Protein backbone atom coordinates (compact mmCIF):
# COMPACT_ATOMS: atom_id res chain seq x y z
CA MET A 1 -0.04 -0.01 -0.02
CA ARG A 2 2.85 2.41 0.78
CA ARG A 3 4.48 1.75 -2.61
CA ILE A 4 1.29 2.54 -4.39
CA LEU A 5 0.80 5.76 -2.43
CA SER A 6 4.45 6.73 -3.00
CA ALA A 7 4.15 6.06 -6.71
CA LEU A 8 0.97 8.20 -6.86
CA ALA A 9 2.59 11.01 -4.87
CA ALA A 10 5.65 10.90 -7.16
CA GLY A 11 3.46 11.10 -10.22
CA ALA A 12 1.43 13.92 -8.84
CA THR A 13 4.62 15.83 -7.89
CA ALA A 14 6.15 15.30 -11.35
CA ALA A 15 2.93 16.51 -13.08
CA ALA A 16 2.60 19.48 -10.78
CA LEU A 17 6.21 20.51 -11.65
CA GLY A 18 5.50 20.17 -15.40
CA LEU A 19 7.83 17.28 -15.79
CA VAL A 20 5.25 15.16 -17.52
CA THR A 21 3.13 16.62 -20.29
CA ALA A 22 0.59 14.25 -21.66
CA PRO A 23 -1.85 14.81 -24.36
CA ALA A 24 -5.05 16.58 -23.33
CA HIS A 25 -7.84 14.15 -22.81
CA ALA A 26 -10.47 16.71 -21.92
CA THR A 27 -13.88 16.48 -23.62
CA THR A 28 -13.61 18.45 -26.83
CA THR A 29 -16.39 20.34 -28.49
CA ASP A 30 -16.67 22.41 -31.70
CA VAL A 31 -15.57 25.93 -30.84
CA THR A 32 -14.78 28.89 -33.16
CA MET A 33 -12.40 31.41 -31.60
CA SER A 34 -11.62 34.92 -33.12
CA PHE A 35 -7.96 36.01 -33.26
CA GLY A 36 -6.27 39.29 -34.17
CA MET A 37 -2.87 40.87 -33.79
CA SER A 38 -0.87 43.75 -35.21
CA TYR A 39 2.66 44.99 -35.68
CA GLY A 40 2.58 48.73 -36.22
CA ASN A 41 -0.12 49.13 -38.91
CA SER A 42 0.24 45.64 -40.27
CA THR A 43 -2.54 43.31 -39.07
CA THR A 44 -3.94 39.86 -39.19
CA SER A 45 -7.32 38.58 -38.09
CA GLY A 46 -9.66 35.71 -38.55
CA THR A 47 -10.99 32.63 -36.77
CA ILE A 48 -9.86 29.26 -35.59
CA HIS A 49 -12.43 26.49 -35.72
CA PHE A 50 -11.54 23.75 -33.21
CA THR A 51 -13.39 20.61 -34.10
CA ASP A 52 -14.61 17.88 -31.82
CA GLY A 53 -12.13 15.58 -33.48
CA TYR A 54 -8.36 16.01 -34.07
CA THR A 55 -8.32 19.21 -36.26
CA ALA A 56 -8.42 23.02 -36.15
CA THR A 57 -8.97 25.15 -39.13
CA VAL A 58 -7.43 28.63 -39.19
CA SER A 59 -8.94 31.12 -41.61
CA GLY A 60 -8.07 34.83 -41.95
CA ALA A 61 -6.13 37.49 -43.84
CA VAL A 62 -2.93 39.37 -43.39
CA HIS A 63 -2.30 43.04 -44.29
CA ALA A 64 1.08 44.65 -44.61
CA ALA A 65 1.39 48.33 -43.97
CA SER A 66 5.17 48.38 -44.75
CA GLY A 67 7.47 45.80 -46.17
CA GLN A 68 6.00 42.33 -46.43
CA ARG A 69 4.19 40.16 -43.88
CA ARG A 70 3.05 36.58 -43.60
CA ILE A 71 1.46 34.37 -40.98
CA CYS A 72 2.77 30.93 -39.98
CA SER A 73 0.91 28.41 -37.86
CA GLU A 74 1.89 25.69 -35.32
CA ALA A 75 -0.27 23.40 -33.20
CA THR A 76 0.27 21.53 -29.96
CA ASN A 77 -1.33 18.97 -27.65
CA GLY A 78 0.94 18.25 -24.59
CA ASP A 79 4.30 17.24 -26.07
CA TYR A 80 2.82 16.74 -29.53
CA TYR A 81 3.85 19.49 -31.95
CA LEU A 82 2.92 20.26 -35.51
CA SER A 83 4.65 22.90 -37.65
CA GLY A 84 1.83 24.07 -39.86
CA PRO A 85 1.74 26.02 -43.05
CA CYS A 86 2.36 29.77 -43.76
CA SER A 87 0.34 32.27 -45.73
CA ALA A 88 1.37 33.92 -48.91
CA TRP A 89 3.28 37.16 -48.48
CA ALA A 90 1.30 40.39 -48.21
CA SER A 91 3.07 43.49 -49.59
CA ALA A 92 2.65 47.12 -48.50
CA GLY A 93 0.31 48.72 -50.99
CA GLY A 94 -0.94 45.45 -52.16
CA ALA A 95 -4.02 43.37 -51.44
CA ASN A 96 -4.64 41.57 -48.14
CA GLN A 97 -3.57 37.89 -48.38
CA PRO A 98 -6.28 35.47 -47.35
CA PHE A 99 -5.23 32.12 -45.81
CA THR A 100 -6.81 28.92 -44.63
CA PHE A 101 -4.82 26.26 -42.76
CA ASP A 102 -5.94 22.81 -41.62
CA LEU A 103 -3.98 21.47 -38.60
CA ARG A 104 -4.28 17.98 -37.30
CA ILE A 105 -2.90 16.15 -34.34
CA ALA A 106 -4.14 12.56 -34.21
CA VAL A 107 -4.03 11.96 -30.41
CA PRO A 108 -6.78 12.14 -27.89
CA GLY A 109 -8.00 15.79 -27.55
CA GLY A 110 -6.67 16.66 -31.00
CA VAL A 111 -5.31 20.26 -31.52
CA GLN A 112 -5.45 21.98 -28.18
CA ARG A 113 -3.37 25.11 -28.88
CA VAL A 114 -2.72 27.10 -32.10
CA TYR A 115 0.29 29.47 -32.33
CA LEU A 116 0.19 32.18 -34.98
CA THR A 117 3.32 34.14 -35.81
CA MET A 118 3.55 37.23 -38.04
CA TYR A 119 6.85 37.47 -39.92
CA ASP A 120 8.52 40.31 -41.66
CA GLU A 121 10.41 39.97 -45.07
CA GLY A 122 13.64 39.27 -43.24
CA GLY A 123 12.18 36.25 -41.57
CA SER A 124 11.90 37.76 -38.04
CA GLY A 125 8.80 37.06 -35.98
CA VAL A 126 7.31 40.45 -35.11
CA ALA A 127 4.07 39.41 -33.47
CA ARG A 128 2.86 36.13 -31.91
CA GLU A 129 -0.13 34.74 -30.11
CA TYR A 130 -1.67 31.42 -29.17
CA CYS A 131 -5.24 30.45 -29.08
CA THR A 132 -7.06 27.67 -27.12
CA ARG A 133 -10.75 26.79 -27.08
CA SER A 134 -10.92 29.38 -24.20
CA GLY A 135 -9.40 32.34 -25.81
CA CYS A 136 -6.22 33.88 -27.30
CA THR A 137 -3.18 35.34 -25.63
CA ARG A 138 -0.51 37.64 -27.12
CA VAL A 139 2.95 36.33 -26.63
CA TYR A 140 4.78 39.36 -28.09
């Protein structure tokens, strides 16, 4: 009995310290979350549709006020990571660039977090946020 309790306590301690990151097993439901971020006058906005399966669909547009801008995506679920696609480049004075990305992580809970990063023409990330089924948070 002591061994079982010690093992349970050790597992709880490791999880509390973030040493163990398992896939999310929470009940998933269809949710559509709006996102938006800017860098100077360059902007992107749209929606992320988290399905009740393994996928999330990101749809939006990117606008460049100076230089060129594009949006790249990533998805996570615990230690599972997916480097997703990027939009076409939007150029200052040009049309907004629409994009749609399908992201899929085939583990229980599917896509739990989507990261969106705005890049400049030099390849530097200039704005970043992540979104979950509960909302979006600006990283930089």
